[in-house]
Short mmCIF file of the N, C-alpha and C atoms (twelve columns), coordinates in Angstrom:
data_MODEL
# 
_entry.id   MODEL 
# 
loop_
_atom_site.group_PDB 
_atom_site.id 
_atom_site.type_symbol 
_atom_site.label_atom_id 
_atom_site.label_alt_id 
_atom_site.label_comp_id 
_atom_site.label_asym_id 
_atom_site.label_seq_id 
_atom_site.Cartn_x 
_atom_site.Cartn_y 
_atom_site.Cartn_z 
_atom_site.pdbx_PDB_model_num 
ATOM 1   N N  . MET A 1   29.189 16.044  -2.259  1 
ATOM 2   C CA . MET A 1   30.691 16.740  -2.541  1 
ATOM 3   C C  . MET A 1   31.396 15.479  -0.838  1 
ATOM 4   N N  . SER A 2   32.316 15.513  -0.717  1 
ATOM 5   C CA . SER A 2   33.298 15.426  0.503   1 
ATOM 6   C C  . SER A 2   33.436 15.997  1.122   1 
ATOM 7   N N  . GLN A 3   33.514 16.172  2.214   1 
ATOM 8   C CA . GLN A 3   33.807 17.015  3.461   1 
ATOM 9   C C  . GLN A 3   35.557 18.687  2.174   1 
ATOM 10  N N  . SER A 4   35.720 17.866  2.280   1 
ATOM 11  C CA . SER A 4   36.865 19.000  1.180   1 
ATOM 12  C C  . SER A 4   36.398 19.527  0.372   1 
ATOM 13  N N  . GLY A 5   35.883 19.406  0.433   1 
ATOM 14  C CA . GLY A 5   34.429 20.603  -1.858  1 
ATOM 15  C C  . GLY A 5   35.400 19.868  -2.764  1 
ATOM 16  N N  . ARG A 6   36.282 18.609  -2.438  1 
ATOM 17  C CA . ARG A 6   36.141 17.553  -4.393  1 
ATOM 18  C C  . ARG A 6   34.914 17.125  -4.038  1 
ATOM 19  N N  . PRO A 7   34.307 16.330  -5.601  1 
ATOM 20  C CA . PRO A 7   33.035 15.956  -6.069  1 
ATOM 21  C C  . PRO A 7   34.238 14.260  -4.730  1 
ATOM 22  N N  . TRP A 8   32.470 13.496  -4.856  1 
ATOM 23  C CA . TRP A 8   33.204 12.642  -4.143  1 
ATOM 24  C C  . TRP A 8   33.033 11.635  -5.477  1 
ATOM 25  N N  . ASP A 9   34.461 10.636  -5.596  1 
ATOM 26  C CA . ASP A 9   34.669 10.006  -6.978  1 
ATOM 27  C C  . ASP A 9   35.092 8.333   -6.086  1 
ATOM 28  N N  . GLU A 10  33.218 7.606   -7.130  1 
ATOM 29  C CA . GLU A 10  32.361 6.375   -6.856  1 
ATOM 30  C C  . GLU A 10  34.126 5.344   -7.004  1 
ATOM 31  N N  . GLY A 11  34.953 5.641   -7.681  1 
ATOM 32  C CA . GLY A 11  35.971 4.193   -7.383  1 
ATOM 33  C C  . GLY A 11  36.660 4.691   -7.257  1 
ATOM 34  N N  . GLY A 12  37.120 5.838   -6.057  1 
ATOM 35  C CA . GLY A 12  38.321 5.804   -5.373  1 
ATOM 36  C C  . GLY A 12  38.628 4.180   -4.260  1 
ATOM 37  N N  . PRO A 13  40.205 4.743   -4.143  1 
ATOM 38  C CA . PRO A 13  40.224 3.624   -3.868  1 
ATOM 39  C C  . PRO A 13  39.733 3.446   -2.180  1 
ATOM 40  N N  . ASP A 14  39.714 4.739   -1.965  1 
ATOM 41  C CA . ASP A 14  39.148 4.358   -0.296  1 
ATOM 42  C C  . ASP A 14  37.883 4.079   -0.536  1 
ATOM 43  N N  . ARG A 15  36.592 3.085   -1.119  1 
ATOM 44  C CA . ARG A 15  35.755 2.771   -1.629  1 
ATOM 45  C C  . ARG A 15  35.569 1.576   -1.514  1 
ATOM 46  N N  . LEU A 16  36.915 1.202   -2.666  1 
ATOM 47  C CA . LEU A 16  37.508 -0.241  -3.359  1 
ATOM 48  C C  . LEU A 16  38.064 -1.245  -1.733  1 
ATOM 49  N N  . TYR A 17  38.769 -0.737  -0.555  1 
ATOM 50  C CA . TYR A 17  39.522 -0.554  0.878   1 
ATOM 51  C C  . TYR A 17  38.271 -0.681  1.123   1 
ATOM 52  N N  . THR A 18  37.126 0.185   1.689   1 
ATOM 53  C CA . THR A 18  36.010 -0.827  1.675   1 
ATOM 54  C C  . THR A 18  34.772 -1.944  2.018   1 
ATOM 55  N N  . VAL A 19  35.133 -1.494  0.353   1 
ATOM 56  C CA . VAL A 19  34.642 -3.246  -0.254  1 
ATOM 57  C C  . VAL A 19  34.717 -4.453  0.186   1 
ATOM 58  N N  . ASN A 20  36.479 -4.246  0.049   1 
ATOM 59  C CA . ASN A 20  37.684 -5.551  0.277   1 
ATOM 60  C C  . ASN A 20  37.463 -5.795  1.776   1 
ATOM 61  N N  . ARG A 21  36.741 -4.415  2.193   1 
ATOM 62  C CA . ARG A 21  37.149 -5.207  3.998   1 
ATOM 63  C C  . ARG A 21  38.618 -4.881  4.162   1 
ATOM 64  N N  . GLY A 22  39.741 -4.375  3.341   1 
ATOM 65  C CA . GLY A 22  40.585 -4.725  2.900   1 
ATOM 66  C C  . GLY A 22  41.994 -5.473  2.975   1 
ATOM 67  N N  . ARG A 23  40.672 -7.073  2.181   1 
ATOM 68  C CA . ARG A 23  41.896 -7.787  2.178   1 
ATOM 69  C C  . ARG A 23  42.162 -6.952  0.687   1 
ATOM 70  N N  . ALA A 24  43.802 -8.570  1.216   1 
ATOM 71  C CA . ALA A 24  44.509 -9.032  0.078   1 
ATOM 72  C C  . ALA A 24  44.011 -9.305  -1.042  1 
ATOM 73  N N  . PRO A 25  43.710 -9.179  -3.035  1 
ATOM 74  C CA . PRO A 25  43.804 -9.857  -3.637  1 
ATOM 75  C C  . PRO A 25  44.810 -11.398 -3.171  1 
ATOM 76  N N  . VAL A 26  43.452 -12.636 -3.662  1 
ATOM 77  C CA . VAL A 26  43.364 -14.140 -3.377  1 
ATOM 78  C C  . VAL A 26  44.067 -13.746 -5.134  1 
ATOM 79  N N  . GLU A 27  45.662 -15.583 -4.371  1 
ATOM 80  C CA . GLU A 27  46.292 -15.945 -5.291  1 
ATOM 81  C C  . GLU A 27  46.644 -17.883 -4.909  1 
ATOM 82  N N  . PRO A 28  45.468 -17.902 -6.227  1 
ATOM 83  C CA . PRO A 28  45.369 -18.079 -7.697  1 
ATOM 84  C C  . PRO A 28  43.745 -17.606 -6.914  1 
ATOM 85  N N  . ARG A 29  43.419 -16.432 -8.448  1 
ATOM 86  C CA . ARG A 29  41.759 -16.282 -8.903  1 
ATOM 87  C C  . ARG A 29  40.635 -18.103 -7.884  1 
ATOM 88  N N  . PRO A 30  39.731 -17.453 -7.932  1 
ATOM 89  C CA . PRO A 30  38.976 -18.339 -7.419  1 
ATOM 90  C C  . PRO A 30  38.508 -18.549 -9.395  1 
ATOM 91  N N  . VAL A 31  38.029 -17.781 -9.828  1 
ATOM 92  C CA . VAL A 31  37.154 -17.689 -11.073 1 
ATOM 93  C C  . VAL A 31  38.409 -16.872 -11.906 1 
ATOM 94  N N  . GLU A 32  37.986 -17.311 -13.282 1 
ATOM 95  C CA . GLU A 32  38.030 -16.968 -13.869 1 
ATOM 96  C C  . GLU A 32  37.008 -15.660 -15.038 1 
ATOM 97  N N  . LEU A 33  38.125 -14.183 -15.301 1 
ATOM 98  C CA . LEU A 33  36.502 -13.514 -15.738 1 
ATOM 99  C C  . LEU A 33  35.477 -13.879 -16.885 1 
ATOM 100 N N  . VAL A 34  35.759 -14.949 -16.984 1 
ATOM 101 C CA . VAL A 34  34.482 -15.645 -18.081 1 
ATOM 102 C C  . VAL A 34  34.020 -16.432 -17.403 1 
ATOM 103 N N  . SER A 35  34.536 -16.987 -16.796 1 
ATOM 104 C CA . SER A 35  33.674 -18.092 -15.403 1 
ATOM 105 C C  . SER A 35  31.698 -16.987 -15.730 1 
ATOM 106 N N  . LEU A 36  31.298 -18.419 -15.374 1 
ATOM 107 C CA . LEU A 36  29.529 -18.256 -14.701 1 
ATOM 108 C C  . LEU A 36  29.946 -18.202 -13.318 1 
ATOM 109 N N  . ILE A 37  28.724 -16.757 -13.033 1 
ATOM 110 C CA . ILE A 37  28.197 -17.438 -11.538 1 
ATOM 111 C C  . ILE A 37  26.865 -17.442 -11.538 1 
ATOM 112 N N  . VAL A 38  26.561 -17.768 -10.742 1 
ATOM 113 C CA . VAL A 38  24.912 -18.026 -10.164 1 
ATOM 114 C C  . VAL A 38  25.056 -18.256 -9.408  1 
ATOM 115 N N  . ALA A 39  23.458 -17.168 -8.857  1 
ATOM 116 C CA . ALA A 39  23.550 -16.671 -7.264  1 
ATOM 117 C C  . ALA A 39  22.416 -18.377 -6.768  1 
ATOM 118 N N  . ARG A 40  22.722 -18.511 -5.743  1 
ATOM 119 C CA . ARG A 40  22.454 -20.228 -4.152  1 
ATOM 120 C C  . ARG A 40  21.719 -19.821 -3.005  1 
ATOM 121 N N  . ALA A 41  22.257 -18.047 -3.457  1 
ATOM 122 C CA . ALA A 41  20.908 -17.316 -1.962  1 
ATOM 123 C C  . ALA A 41  20.025 -16.726 -2.669  1 
ATOM 124 N N  . GLU A 42  19.244 -16.120 -1.227  1 
ATOM 125 C CA . GLU A 42  18.877 -14.362 -1.523  1 
ATOM 126 C C  . GLU A 42  18.980 -14.131 -0.720  1 
ATOM 127 N N  . PRO A 43  19.831 -12.331 -0.215  1 
ATOM 128 C CA . PRO A 43  20.795 -11.604 -0.171  1 
ATOM 129 C C  . PRO A 43  19.582 -12.169 1.185   1 
ATOM 130 N N  . GLU A 44  19.768 -10.949 1.943   1 
ATOM 131 C CA . GLU A 44  19.403 -11.334 4.145   1 
ATOM 132 C C  . GLU A 44  20.044 -9.761  3.766   1 
ATOM 133 N N  . PRO A 45  18.946 -9.459  4.641   1 
ATOM 134 C CA . PRO A 45  19.308 -8.272  5.465   1 
ATOM 135 C C  . PRO A 45  20.719 -7.783  6.285   1 
ATOM 136 N N  . GLY A 46  21.202 -6.869  5.724   1 
ATOM 137 C CA . GLY A 46  22.318 -6.327  6.856   1 
ATOM 138 C C  . GLY A 46  23.844 -7.386  5.884   1 
ATOM 139 N N  . MET A 47  23.561 -7.502  4.572   1 
ATOM 140 C CA . MET A 47  24.377 -7.857  3.743   1 
ATOM 141 C C  . MET A 47  25.293 -6.742  3.165   1 
ATOM 142 N N  . ALA A 48  26.657 -7.327  3.243   1 
ATOM 143 C CA . ALA A 48  26.620 -5.816  1.885   1 
ATOM 144 C C  . ALA A 48  25.780 -5.584  0.850   1 
ATOM 145 N N  . PRO A 49  26.178 -4.348  0.275   1 
ATOM 146 C CA . PRO A 49  25.215 -3.656  -0.504  1 
ATOM 147 C C  . PRO A 49  25.740 -4.638  -2.094  1 
ATOM 148 N N  . GLU A 50  27.054 -5.092  -1.693  1 
ATOM 149 C CA . GLU A 50  27.126 -5.363  -3.456  1 
ATOM 150 C C  . GLU A 50  27.390 -6.568  -3.691  1 
ATOM 151 N N  . ALA A 51  27.396 -7.002  -2.504  1 
ATOM 152 C CA . ALA A 51  27.274 -8.442  -2.418  1 
ATOM 153 C C  . ALA A 51  25.302 -9.527  -1.792  1 
ATOM 154 N N  . ALA A 52  25.103 -8.728  -1.534  1 
ATOM 155 C CA . ALA A 52  23.751 -8.006  -2.085  1 
ATOM 156 C C  . ALA A 52  22.987 -8.534  -3.517  1 
ATOM 157 N N  . ALA A 53  23.589 -7.152  -4.651  1 
ATOM 158 C CA . ALA A 53  23.997 -6.841  -5.544  1 
ATOM 159 C C  . ALA A 53  24.089 -8.287  -6.410  1 
ATOM 160 N N  . VAL A 54  25.087 -8.551  -6.183  1 
ATOM 161 C CA . VAL A 54  25.667 -10.548 -7.174  1 
ATOM 162 C C  . VAL A 54  24.635 -11.160 -7.011  1 
ATOM 163 N N  . LEU A 55  23.893 -11.448 -6.099  1 
ATOM 164 C CA . LEU A 55  22.383 -11.986 -5.937  1 
ATOM 165 C C  . LEU A 55  21.542 -11.738 -6.169  1 
ATOM 166 N N  . ARG A 56  21.679 -11.136 -6.020  1 
ATOM 167 C CA . ARG A 56  19.618 -11.104 -7.567  1 
ATOM 168 C C  . ARG A 56  20.693 -10.610 -8.466  1 
ATOM 169 N N  . MET A 57  20.894 -10.683 -9.396  1 
ATOM 170 C CA . MET A 57  21.508 -10.445 -10.177 1 
ATOM 171 C C  . MET A 57  22.307 -11.348 -10.912 1 
ATOM 172 N N  . CYS A 58  22.749 -12.231 -10.211 1 
ATOM 173 C CA . CYS A 58  23.349 -13.397 -11.182 1 
ATOM 174 C C  . CYS A 58  21.776 -14.409 -10.660 1 
ATOM 175 N N  . ARG A 59  20.956 -14.446 -10.932 1 
ATOM 176 C CA . ARG A 59  19.981 -15.479 -10.663 1 
ATOM 177 C C  . ARG A 59  19.533 -16.181 -11.927 1 
ATOM 178 N N  . PHE A 60  20.045 -15.703 -12.856 1 
ATOM 179 C CA . PHE A 60  21.663 -16.110 -14.270 1 
ATOM 180 C C  . PHE A 60  21.865 -15.981 -15.059 1 
ATOM 181 N N  . PRO A 61  22.913 -16.757 -15.155 1 
ATOM 182 C CA . PRO A 61  24.308 -16.634 -15.159 1 
ATOM 183 C C  . PRO A 61  24.642 -15.987 -15.797 1 
ATOM 184 N N  . LEU A 62  26.105 -14.830 -15.171 1 
ATOM 185 C CA . LEU A 62  27.337 -14.094 -15.610 1 
ATOM 186 C C  . LEU A 62  27.929 -14.201 -15.136 1 
ATOM 187 N N  . SER A 63  29.163 -13.944 -16.691 1 
ATOM 188 C CA . SER A 63  29.797 -13.221 -16.536 1 
ATOM 189 C C  . SER A 63  31.047 -13.254 -15.350 1 
ATOM 190 N N  . VAL A 64  31.849 -13.046 -15.380 1 
ATOM 191 C CA . VAL A 64  32.966 -12.736 -13.493 1 
ATOM 192 C C  . VAL A 64  32.897 -11.100 -14.634 1 
ATOM 193 N N  . ALA A 65  33.449 -10.922 -16.334 1 
ATOM 194 C CA . ALA A 65  32.791 -9.431  -16.350 1 
ATOM 195 C C  . ALA A 65  32.290 -9.172  -16.813 1 
ATOM 196 N N  . GLU A 66  30.983 -9.488  -16.340 1 
ATOM 197 C CA . GLU A 66  29.853 -8.485  -16.536 1 
ATOM 198 C C  . GLU A 66  29.711 -8.172  -15.457 1 
ATOM 199 N N  . ILE A 67  29.920 -8.904  -14.252 1 
ATOM 200 C CA . ILE A 67  29.457 -8.437  -13.457 1 
ATOM 201 C C  . ILE A 67  30.152 -7.094  -12.293 1 
ATOM 202 N N  . SER A 68  31.080 -6.993  -13.156 1 
ATOM 203 C CA . SER A 68  32.548 -6.304  -12.496 1 
ATOM 204 C C  . SER A 68  31.642 -5.298  -13.649 1 
ATOM 205 N N  . ALA A 69  31.835 -4.796  -13.983 1 
ATOM 206 C CA . ALA A 69  30.316 -4.182  -15.019 1 
ATOM 207 C C  . ALA A 69  29.351 -3.308  -14.208 1 
ATOM 208 N N  . TYR A 70  28.638 -4.092  -14.280 1 
ATOM 209 C CA . TYR A 70  27.683 -3.663  -14.005 1 
ATOM 210 C C  . TYR A 70  27.859 -2.840  -12.574 1 
ATOM 211 N N  . LEU A 71  28.556 -3.198  -11.366 1 
ATOM 212 C CA . LEU A 71  29.513 -3.073  -10.623 1 
ATOM 213 C C  . LEU A 71  29.897 -1.596  -10.977 1 
ATOM 214 N N  . ALA A 72  30.049 -1.323  -11.678 1 
ATOM 215 C CA . ALA A 72  31.399 -0.411  -11.585 1 
ATOM 216 C C  . ALA A 72  32.529 -0.760  -10.676 1 
ATOM 217 N N  . LEU A 73  32.670 -2.456  -10.831 1 
ATOM 218 C CA . LEU A 73  33.184 -2.184  -9.822  1 
ATOM 219 C C  . LEU A 73  35.494 -3.384  -10.088 1 
ATOM 220 N N  . PRO A 74  36.737 -2.589  -10.298 1 
ATOM 221 C CA . PRO A 74  37.181 -3.361  -10.883 1 
ATOM 222 C C  . PRO A 74  37.338 -4.835  -10.524 1 
ATOM 223 N N  . VAL A 75  37.750 -5.927  -11.810 1 
ATOM 224 C CA . VAL A 75  37.644 -7.619  -11.505 1 
ATOM 225 C C  . VAL A 75  38.612 -7.341  -9.759  1 
ATOM 226 N N  . SER A 76  39.231 -6.850  -9.645  1 
ATOM 227 C CA . SER A 76  40.374 -7.226  -8.786  1 
ATOM 228 C C  . SER A 76  39.062 -7.935  -7.898  1 
ATOM 229 N N  . THR A 77  38.504 -6.441  -7.829  1 
ATOM 230 C CA . THR A 77  37.816 -6.341  -5.903  1 
ATOM 231 C C  . THR A 77  36.961 -7.045  -5.912  1 
ATOM 232 N N  . VAL A 78  36.321 -7.593  -7.748  1 
ATOM 233 C CA . VAL A 78  35.068 -8.405  -7.391  1 
ATOM 234 C C  . VAL A 78  34.953 -9.957  -7.233  1 
ATOM 235 N N  . GLY A 79  36.486 -10.279 -7.419  1 
ATOM 236 C CA . GLY A 79  37.011 -11.740 -7.479  1 
ATOM 237 C C  . GLY A 79  36.892 -11.948 -6.305  1 
ATOM 238 N N  . LEU A 80  37.050 -10.463 -5.070  1 
ATOM 239 C CA . LEU A 80  37.308 -10.998 -3.700  1 
ATOM 240 C C  . LEU A 80  35.571 -11.286 -3.054  1 
ATOM 241 N N  . LEU A 81  35.011 -10.531 -3.820  1 
ATOM 242 C CA . LEU A 81  33.826 -10.471 -3.236  1 
ATOM 243 C C  . LEU A 81  32.610 -11.920 -3.072  1 
ATOM 244 N N  . LEU A 82  33.423 -12.134 -4.399  1 
ATOM 245 C CA . LEU A 82  32.793 -13.751 -5.209  1 
ATOM 246 C C  . LEU A 82  33.177 -14.247 -4.871  1 
ATOM 247 N N  . ALA A 83  34.749 -14.502 -3.697  1 
ATOM 248 C CA . ALA A 83  35.328 -15.363 -3.518  1 
ATOM 249 C C  . ALA A 83  34.840 -15.705 -2.051  1 
ATOM 250 N N  . GLU A 84  34.509 -15.285 -1.888  1 
ATOM 251 C CA . GLU A 84  33.796 -14.977 -0.531  1 
ATOM 252 C C  . GLU A 84  32.495 -15.397 0.004   1 
ATOM 253 N N  . LEU A 85  31.518 -14.952 -1.073  1 
ATOM 254 C CA . LEU A 85  30.577 -15.979 -2.105  1 
ATOM 255 C C  . LEU A 85  31.007 -17.320 -1.969  1 
ATOM 256 N N  . LEU A 86  31.589 -17.101 -2.520  1 
ATOM 257 C CA . LEU A 86  31.372 -19.126 -2.947  1 
ATOM 258 C C  . LEU A 86  31.979 -19.886 -2.148  1 
ATOM 259 N N  . GLU A 87  33.174 -19.350 -0.921  1 
ATOM 260 C CA . GLU A 87  33.092 -20.228 -0.311  1 
ATOM 261 C C  . GLU A 87  32.399 -20.202 1.647   1 
ATOM 262 N N  . ASP A 88  31.003 -19.537 1.145   1 
ATOM 263 C CA . ASP A 88  29.543 -19.543 2.459   1 
ATOM 264 C C  . ASP A 88  29.429 -20.448 0.861   1 
ATOM 265 N N  . GLY A 89  29.389 -20.749 0.074   1 
ATOM 266 C CA . GLY A 89  28.024 -21.606 -0.798  1 
ATOM 267 C C  . GLY A 89  27.181 -20.349 -1.765  1 
ATOM 268 N N  . ARG A 90  27.226 -19.688 -1.558  1 
ATOM 269 C CA . ARG A 90  25.626 -18.926 -1.895  1 
ATOM 270 C C  . ARG A 90  25.747 -18.119 -3.370  1 
ATOM 271 N N  . VAL A 91  27.048 -18.909 -4.215  1 
ATOM 272 C CA . VAL A 91  27.394 -18.260 -5.705  1 
ATOM 273 C C  . VAL A 91  27.731 -20.150 -5.578  1 
ATOM 274 N N  . GLU A 92  27.417 -20.383 -7.343  1 
ATOM 275 C CA . GLU A 92  28.425 -21.223 -7.550  1 
ATOM 276 C C  . GLU A 92  28.930 -20.744 -8.884  1 
ATOM 277 N N  . ALA A 93  29.790 -21.064 -9.556  1 
ATOM 278 C CA . ALA A 93  30.815 -20.896 -10.620 1 
ATOM 279 C C  . ALA A 93  30.584 -21.755 -11.553 1 
ATOM 280 N N  . ARG A 94  30.647 -21.711 -12.653 1 
ATOM 281 C CA . ARG A 94  30.797 -22.901 -13.976 1 
ATOM 282 C C  . ARG A 94  31.080 -22.376 -14.885 1 
ATOM 283 N N  . ALA A 95  32.181 -23.825 -15.207 1 
ATOM 284 C CA . ALA A 95  32.675 -23.159 -16.309 1 
ATOM 285 C C  . ALA A 95  32.761 -22.646 -17.578 1 
ATOM 286 N N  . PRO A 96  33.092 -21.330 -18.328 1 
ATOM 287 C CA . PRO A 96  32.197 -20.825 -19.544 1 
ATOM 288 C C  . PRO A 96  31.551 -21.884 -20.851 1 
ATOM 289 N N  . VAL A 97  30.881 -21.765 -21.542 1 
ATOM 290 C CA . VAL A 97  30.769 -22.409 -21.995 1 
ATOM 291 C C  . VAL A 97  31.598 -22.457 -23.387 1 
ATOM 292 N N  . PRO A 98  32.301 -23.893 -23.742 1 
ATOM 293 C CA . PRO A 98  33.544 -23.823 -24.724 1 
ATOM 294 C C  . PRO A 98  32.650 -23.306 -25.790 1 
ATOM 295 N N  . ALA A 99  33.853 -22.716 -27.491 1 
ATOM 296 C CA . ALA A 99  33.110 -22.180 -27.963 1 
ATOM 297 C C  . ALA A 99  32.929 -22.974 -29.105 1 
ATOM 298 N N  . ALA A 100 32.580 -23.551 -30.468 1 
ATOM 299 C CA . ALA A 100 31.935 -24.698 -30.956 1 
ATOM 300 C C  . ALA A 100 33.484 -25.270 -31.574 1 
ATOM 301 N N  . VAL A 101 33.154 -26.268 -31.786 1 
ATOM 302 C CA . VAL A 101 35.314 -26.791 -32.956 1 
ATOM 303 C C  . VAL A 101 34.512 -26.082 -33.566 1 
ATOM 304 N N  . LEU A 102 35.157 -25.639 -34.131 1 
ATOM 305 C CA . LEU A 102 35.588 -25.651 -35.546 1 
ATOM 306 C C  . LEU A 102 36.097 -26.825 -36.940 1 
ATOM 307 N N  . PRO A 103 35.298 -27.158 -37.309 1 
ATOM 308 C CA . PRO A 103 35.412 -28.159 -38.673 1 
ATOM 309 C C  . PRO A 103 37.006 -27.845 -39.900 1 
ATOM 310 N N  . ASP A 104 37.154 -28.830 -40.111 1 
ATOM 311 C CA . ASP A 104 38.671 -28.826 -40.656 1 
ATOM 312 C C  . ASP A 104 38.894 -28.497 -41.810 1 
ATOM 313 N N  . PRO A 105 39.779 -27.425 -41.905 1 
ATOM 314 C CA . PRO A 105 39.838 -26.593 -43.010 1 
ATOM 315 C C  . PRO A 105 39.924 -27.075 -44.506 1 
ATOM 316 N N  . GLU A 106 40.635 -28.535 -44.759 1 
ATOM 317 C CA . GLU A 106 40.126 -29.558 -45.594 1 
ATOM 318 C C  . GLU A 106 38.903 -29.736 -46.110 1 
ATOM 319 N N  . LEU A 107 38.680 -30.286 -44.950 1 
ATOM 320 C CA . LEU A 107 36.282 -30.430 -45.396 1 
ATOM 321 C C  . LEU A 107 36.231 -29.477 -46.051 1 
ATOM 322 N N  . LEU A 108 36.410 -28.105 -45.293 1 
ATOM 323 C CA . LEU A 108 36.109 -26.839 -45.942 1 
ATOM 324 C C  . LEU A 108 36.431 -26.124 -47.264 1 
ATOM 325 N N  . GLN A 109 37.636 -26.914 -47.721 1 
ATOM 326 C CA . GLN A 109 37.485 -26.704 -49.298 1 
ATOM 327 C C  . GLN A 109 36.831 -27.794 -50.593 1 
ATOM 328 N N  . ALA A 110 36.931 -28.840 -49.256 1 
ATOM 329 C CA . ALA A 110 36.397 -29.143 -50.319 1 
ATOM 330 C C  . ALA A 110 34.146 -29.450 -50.575 1 
ATOM 331 N N  . VAL A 111 34.183 -28.872 -50.288 1 
ATOM 332 C CA . VAL A 111 32.496 -28.496 -50.101 1 
ATOM 333 C C  . VAL A 111 32.311 -27.452 -50.991 1 
ATOM 334 N N  . MET A 112 33.691 -27.398 -50.538 1 
ATOM 335 C CA . MET A 112 33.536 -24.921 -51.856 1 
ATOM 336 C C  . MET A 112 33.561 -25.355 -52.850 1 
ATOM 337 N N  . HIS A 113 34.884 -27.075 -52.689 1 
ATOM 338 C CA . HIS A 113 34.658 -27.075 -54.216 1 
ATOM 339 C C  . HIS A 113 33.726 -27.963 -55.327 1 
ATOM 340 N N  . GLY A 114 34.113 -28.818 -54.544 1 
ATOM 341 C CA . GLY A 114 31.700 -29.392 -54.810 1 
ATOM 342 C C  . GLY A 114 30.663 -28.670 -54.429 1 
ATOM 343 N N  . LEU A 115 31.081 -27.490 -54.477 1 
ATOM 344 C CA . LEU A 115 29.772 -26.852 -54.607 1 
ATOM 345 C C  . LEU A 115 29.998 -25.758 -56.234 1 
ATOM 346 N N  . GLN A 116 31.370 -25.259 -56.565 1 
ATOM 347 C CA . GLN A 116 31.467 -24.860 -57.102 1 
ATOM 348 C C  . GLN A 116 31.823 -25.802 -58.125 1 
ATOM 349 N N  . ASN A 117 31.178 -26.935 -58.374 1 
ATOM 350 C CA . ASN A 117 31.226 -28.292 -59.543 1 
ATOM 351 C C  . ASN A 117 29.565 -27.980 -60.291 1 
ATOM 352 N N  . LEU A 118 29.021 -28.027 -59.053 1 
ATOM 353 C CA . LEU A 118 27.920 -27.748 -59.638 1 
ATOM 354 C C  . LEU A 118 26.919 -27.150 -60.417 1 
# 
């Protein structure tokens, strides 16, 4: 409990302000919600706990949305954290894997008619 007798709110604005160190959101965003983040360095002593957690969890590619969910932080806060890690070269942002290109609908219809004629 906090000193005021109310339970501590993990996601309160005070915590977010502390995690961001008072910085404002970066415009434009350095990474998209579906960008894959990969760690390029190990956590160091004295790092912010959230930054160290990102480096530990991103040994394998994770999207920004997944990182946000695992840390229980808003995407805007995670974006600021990642911007700092990107600037320091501690993480790398990769474009998301593109969705497979769907075949032409006419080709699908021709295959369907060919199968029906069998």
